[in-house]
Short mmCIF file of C-alpha atoms in Angstrom, two decimals:
data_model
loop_
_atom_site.label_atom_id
_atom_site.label_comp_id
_atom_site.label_asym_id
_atom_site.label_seq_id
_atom_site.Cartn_x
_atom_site.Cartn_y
_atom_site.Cartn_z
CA UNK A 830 0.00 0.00 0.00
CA UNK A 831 0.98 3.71 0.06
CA UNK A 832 3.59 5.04 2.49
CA UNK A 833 4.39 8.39 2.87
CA UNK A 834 7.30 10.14 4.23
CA UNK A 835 7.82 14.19 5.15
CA UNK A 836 10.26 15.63 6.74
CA UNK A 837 11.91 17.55 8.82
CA UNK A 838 10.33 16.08 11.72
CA UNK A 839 10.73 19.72 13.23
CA UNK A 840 11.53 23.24 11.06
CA UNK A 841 12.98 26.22 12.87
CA UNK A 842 12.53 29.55 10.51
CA UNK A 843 13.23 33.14 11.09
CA UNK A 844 10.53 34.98 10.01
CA UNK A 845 10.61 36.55 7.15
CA UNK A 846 12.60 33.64 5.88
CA UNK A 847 11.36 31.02 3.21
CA UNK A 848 10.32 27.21 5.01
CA UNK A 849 10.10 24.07 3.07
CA UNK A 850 8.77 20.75 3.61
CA UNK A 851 8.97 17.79 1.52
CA UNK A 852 7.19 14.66 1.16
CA UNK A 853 8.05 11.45 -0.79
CA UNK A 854 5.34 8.95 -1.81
CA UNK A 855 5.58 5.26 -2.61
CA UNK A 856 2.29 4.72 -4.76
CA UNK A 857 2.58 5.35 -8.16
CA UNK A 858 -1.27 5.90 -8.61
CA UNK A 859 -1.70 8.62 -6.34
CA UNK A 860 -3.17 11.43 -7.92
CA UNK A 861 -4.30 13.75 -5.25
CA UNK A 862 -1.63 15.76 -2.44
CA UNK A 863 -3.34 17.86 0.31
CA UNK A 864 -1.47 19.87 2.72
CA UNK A 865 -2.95 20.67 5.65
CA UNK A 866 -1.96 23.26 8.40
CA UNK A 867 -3.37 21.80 12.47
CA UNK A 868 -2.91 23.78 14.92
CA UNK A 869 -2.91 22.80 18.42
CA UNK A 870 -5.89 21.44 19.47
CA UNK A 871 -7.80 21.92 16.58
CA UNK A 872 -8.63 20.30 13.03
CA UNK A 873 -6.53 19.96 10.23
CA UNK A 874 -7.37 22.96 7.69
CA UNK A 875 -6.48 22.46 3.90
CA UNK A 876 -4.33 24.96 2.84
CA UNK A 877 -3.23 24.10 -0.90
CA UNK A 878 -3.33 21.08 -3.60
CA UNK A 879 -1.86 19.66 -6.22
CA UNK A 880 -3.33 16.84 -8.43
CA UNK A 881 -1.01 14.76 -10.58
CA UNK A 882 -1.32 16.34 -13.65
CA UNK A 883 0.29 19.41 -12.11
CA UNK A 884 3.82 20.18 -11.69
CA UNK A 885 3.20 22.97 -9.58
CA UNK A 886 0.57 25.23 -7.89
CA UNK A 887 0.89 28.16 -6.11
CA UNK A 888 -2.07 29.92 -3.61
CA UNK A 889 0.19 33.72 -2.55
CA UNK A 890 2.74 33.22 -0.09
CA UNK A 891 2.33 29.02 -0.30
CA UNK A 892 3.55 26.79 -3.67
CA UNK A 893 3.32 23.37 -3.81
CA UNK A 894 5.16 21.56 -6.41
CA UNK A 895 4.88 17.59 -7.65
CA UNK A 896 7.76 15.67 -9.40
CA UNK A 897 5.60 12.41 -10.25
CA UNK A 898 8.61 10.88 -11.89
CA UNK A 899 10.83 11.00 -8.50
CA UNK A 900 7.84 10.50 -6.62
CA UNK A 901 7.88 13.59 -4.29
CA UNK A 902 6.00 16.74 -3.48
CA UNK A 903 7.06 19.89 -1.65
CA UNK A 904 5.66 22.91 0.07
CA UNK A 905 7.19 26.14 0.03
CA UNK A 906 5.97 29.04 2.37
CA UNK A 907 8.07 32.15 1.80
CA UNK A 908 7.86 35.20 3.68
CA UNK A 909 7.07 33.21 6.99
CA UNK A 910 4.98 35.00 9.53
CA UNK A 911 4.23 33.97 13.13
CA UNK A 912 0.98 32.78 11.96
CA UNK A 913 2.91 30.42 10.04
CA UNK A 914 4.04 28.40 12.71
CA UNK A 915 1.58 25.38 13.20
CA UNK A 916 2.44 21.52 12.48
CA UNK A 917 2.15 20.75 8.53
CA UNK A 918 0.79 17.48 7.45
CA UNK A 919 1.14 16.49 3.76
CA UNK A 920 -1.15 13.33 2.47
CA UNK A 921 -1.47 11.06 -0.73
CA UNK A 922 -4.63 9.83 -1.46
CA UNK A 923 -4.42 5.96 -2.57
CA UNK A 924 -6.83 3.30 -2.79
CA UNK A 925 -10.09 5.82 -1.92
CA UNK A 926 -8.30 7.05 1.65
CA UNK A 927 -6.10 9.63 2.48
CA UNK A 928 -2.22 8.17 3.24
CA UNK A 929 -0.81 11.13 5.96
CA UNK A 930 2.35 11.83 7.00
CA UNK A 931 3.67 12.09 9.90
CA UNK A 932 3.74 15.78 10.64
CA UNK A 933 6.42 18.64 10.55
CA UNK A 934 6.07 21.54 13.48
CA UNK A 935 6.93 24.51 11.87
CA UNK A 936 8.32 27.37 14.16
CA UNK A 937 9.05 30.90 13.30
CA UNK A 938 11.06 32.68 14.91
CA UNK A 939 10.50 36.67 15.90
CA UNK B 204 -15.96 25.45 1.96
CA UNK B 205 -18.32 23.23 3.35
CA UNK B 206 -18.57 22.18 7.01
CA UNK B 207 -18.44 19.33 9.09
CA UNK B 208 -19.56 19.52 12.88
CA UNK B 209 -18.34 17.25 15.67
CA UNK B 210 -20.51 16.61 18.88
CA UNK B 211 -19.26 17.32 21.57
CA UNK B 212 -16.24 19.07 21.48
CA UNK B 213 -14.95 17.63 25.28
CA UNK B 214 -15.54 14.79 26.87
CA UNK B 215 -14.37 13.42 30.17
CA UNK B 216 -15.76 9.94 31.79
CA UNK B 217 -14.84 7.14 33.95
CA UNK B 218 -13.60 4.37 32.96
CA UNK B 219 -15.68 1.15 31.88
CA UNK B 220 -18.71 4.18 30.26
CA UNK B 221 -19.66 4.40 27.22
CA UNK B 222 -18.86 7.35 24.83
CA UNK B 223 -20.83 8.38 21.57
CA UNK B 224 -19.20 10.83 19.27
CA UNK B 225 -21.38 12.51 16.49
CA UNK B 226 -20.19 13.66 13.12
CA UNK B 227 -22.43 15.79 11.14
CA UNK B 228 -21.97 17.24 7.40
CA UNK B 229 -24.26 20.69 7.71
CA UNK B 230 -24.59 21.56 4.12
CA UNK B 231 -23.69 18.25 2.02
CA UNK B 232 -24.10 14.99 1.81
CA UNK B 233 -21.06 12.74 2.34
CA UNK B 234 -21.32 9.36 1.45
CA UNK B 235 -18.25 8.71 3.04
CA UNK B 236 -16.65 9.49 6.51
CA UNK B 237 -13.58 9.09 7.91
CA UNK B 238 -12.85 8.32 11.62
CA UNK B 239 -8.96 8.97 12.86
CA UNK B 240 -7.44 9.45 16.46
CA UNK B 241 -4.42 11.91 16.93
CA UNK B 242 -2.55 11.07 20.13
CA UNK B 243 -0.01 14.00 21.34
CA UNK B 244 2.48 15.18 18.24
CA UNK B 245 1.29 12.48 16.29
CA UNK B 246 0.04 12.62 13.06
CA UNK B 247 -3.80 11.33 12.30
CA UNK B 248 -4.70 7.64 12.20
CA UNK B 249 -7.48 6.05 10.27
CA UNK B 250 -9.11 4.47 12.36
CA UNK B 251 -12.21 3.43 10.09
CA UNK B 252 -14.19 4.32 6.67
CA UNK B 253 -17.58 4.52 7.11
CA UNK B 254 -20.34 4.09 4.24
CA UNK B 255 -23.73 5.55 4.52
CA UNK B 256 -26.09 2.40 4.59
CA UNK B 257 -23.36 0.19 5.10
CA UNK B 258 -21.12 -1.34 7.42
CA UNK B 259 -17.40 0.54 8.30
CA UNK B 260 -13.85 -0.69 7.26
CA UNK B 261 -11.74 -1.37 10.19
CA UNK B 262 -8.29 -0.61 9.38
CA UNK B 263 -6.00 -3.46 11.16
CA UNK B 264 -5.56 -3.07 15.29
CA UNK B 265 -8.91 -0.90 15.52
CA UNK B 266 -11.23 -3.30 17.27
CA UNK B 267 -14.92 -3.08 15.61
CA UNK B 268 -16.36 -4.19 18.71
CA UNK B 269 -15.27 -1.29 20.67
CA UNK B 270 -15.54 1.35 18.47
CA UNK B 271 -18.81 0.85 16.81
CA UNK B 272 -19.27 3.36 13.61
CA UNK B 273 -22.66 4.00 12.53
CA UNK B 274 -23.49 5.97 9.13
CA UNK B 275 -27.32 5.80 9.06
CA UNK B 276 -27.59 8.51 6.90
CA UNK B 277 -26.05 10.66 4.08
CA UNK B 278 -25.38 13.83 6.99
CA UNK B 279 -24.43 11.90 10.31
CA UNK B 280 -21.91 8.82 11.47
CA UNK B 281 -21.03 8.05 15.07
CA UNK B 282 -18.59 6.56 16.86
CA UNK B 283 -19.21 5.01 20.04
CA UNK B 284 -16.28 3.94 22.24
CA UNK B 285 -17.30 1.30 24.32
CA UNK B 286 -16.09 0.52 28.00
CA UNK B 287 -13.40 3.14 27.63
CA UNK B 288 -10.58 3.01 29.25
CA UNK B 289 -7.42 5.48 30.13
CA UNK B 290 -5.80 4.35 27.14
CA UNK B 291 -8.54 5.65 24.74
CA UNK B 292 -7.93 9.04 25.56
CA UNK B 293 -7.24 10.41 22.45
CA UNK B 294 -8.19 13.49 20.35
CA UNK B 295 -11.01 12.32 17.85
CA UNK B 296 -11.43 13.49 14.22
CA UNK B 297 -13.92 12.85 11.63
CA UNK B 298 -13.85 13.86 7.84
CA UNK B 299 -16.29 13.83 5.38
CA UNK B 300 -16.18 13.89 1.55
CA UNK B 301 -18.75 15.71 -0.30
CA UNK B 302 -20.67 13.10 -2.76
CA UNK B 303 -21.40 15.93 -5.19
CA UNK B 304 -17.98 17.81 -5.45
CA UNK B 305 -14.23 17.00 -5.97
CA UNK B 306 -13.67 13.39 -5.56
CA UNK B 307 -10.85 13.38 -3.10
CA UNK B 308 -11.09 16.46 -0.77
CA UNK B 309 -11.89 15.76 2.61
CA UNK B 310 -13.75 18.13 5.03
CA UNK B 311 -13.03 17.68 8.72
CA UNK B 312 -14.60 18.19 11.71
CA UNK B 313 -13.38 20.41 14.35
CA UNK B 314 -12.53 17.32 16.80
CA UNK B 315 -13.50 15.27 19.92
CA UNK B 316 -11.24 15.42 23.10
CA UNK B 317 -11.78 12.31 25.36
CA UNK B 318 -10.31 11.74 28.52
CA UNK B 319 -10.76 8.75 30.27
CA UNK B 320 -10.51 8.64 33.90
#
């Protein structure tokens, strides 16, 4: 089944500065990449997507781009506020169910 | 966007009780729900699918029997955690996906925080 992979575990920013996070999927027949911003306590909130017959996508300060071939997908927030920091989760959907990652806390610094 | 609601927001109860989480789509109908659990600086687990009219798919380790998903109809599912115990205490999440719209976007409720005493 799918598996997928994101890192860093834990991003450290200073704000103002650009923050990336990357994700590698093993599925070849995903077609569908949410990211989704949770902060603490409360429900993940979808902030951008990419489907696979995009390369890239981009929503103001947040891109997302896809390379199907190596079988990755990154996010790219630039200009990073304090509202920024929150814990990003990317996902693959596979086989009618969203595949998640396991999480990276993003923290900007003042 | 549209909006998934998640009754009630906080829960607290002793152990051995009973627990029944509801998970309502206010302005679509979502064939399909989604149950996960998010323990501290985790990421979410599925825990089960759940098809209106139908019964859910377990993912492996979730025990049917004591979490018993019920999607009666095409706005509400719940999931009732039976003789709960300290280790259930989790932070519970339900997601719905609009039949009418984009095929793989999920909406999500705004949570369920149980504690187990």
């Amino acid at each position: 089944g799918e598996n997928v992979e994101q890192h860093p575990s834990t991003l450290s920013v200073q704000e103002g500065d650009s923050a990336v996070i990357k994700c590698t999927y093993s599925d070849s027949a995903s077609n569908y990449f949410p990211w989704y911003k949770q902060e603490l306590g409360k429900r993940p909130q979808l902030i951008i997507d990419i489907r696979s017959n995009v390369g890239e996508k981009k929503d103001q300060r947040i891109a997302v781009t896809l390379n199907k071939t190596a079988k990755h997908f990154s996010l790219h927030i630039t200009e990073t506020q304090p509202e920024d920091s929150a814990v990003y989760f990317c996902a693959a959907y596979s086989n009618y169910q969203l595949i998640w990652g396991a999480g990276t806390k993003l923290i900007i610094k003042p | 966007g549209a909006v998934v609601s998640q009754h009630p927001s906080r829960v607290i109860c002793k152990s051995g009780t009973s627990v029944k989480i509801e998970c309502r789509s206010l302005d679509f109908q979502a064939t399909t729900m989604f149950w996960y659990r998010q323990f501290p600086k985790q990421s979410l687990m599925l825990m089960a699918t759940s098809n209106e009219g139908s019964k859910a798919t377990y993912e492996q380790g979730v025990e049917k029997d004591k979490f018993l998903i019920n999607h009666a109809s095409l706005t509400l599912s719940t999931l009732t955690v039976t003789s709960a115990h300290p280790e259930d205490s989790s932070f519970y999440i339900c997601s719905a996906r609009d039949a009418s719209g984009g095929v793989n976007e999920q909406f999500f409720g705004p949570g369920t925080r149980l504690t187990v005493l």
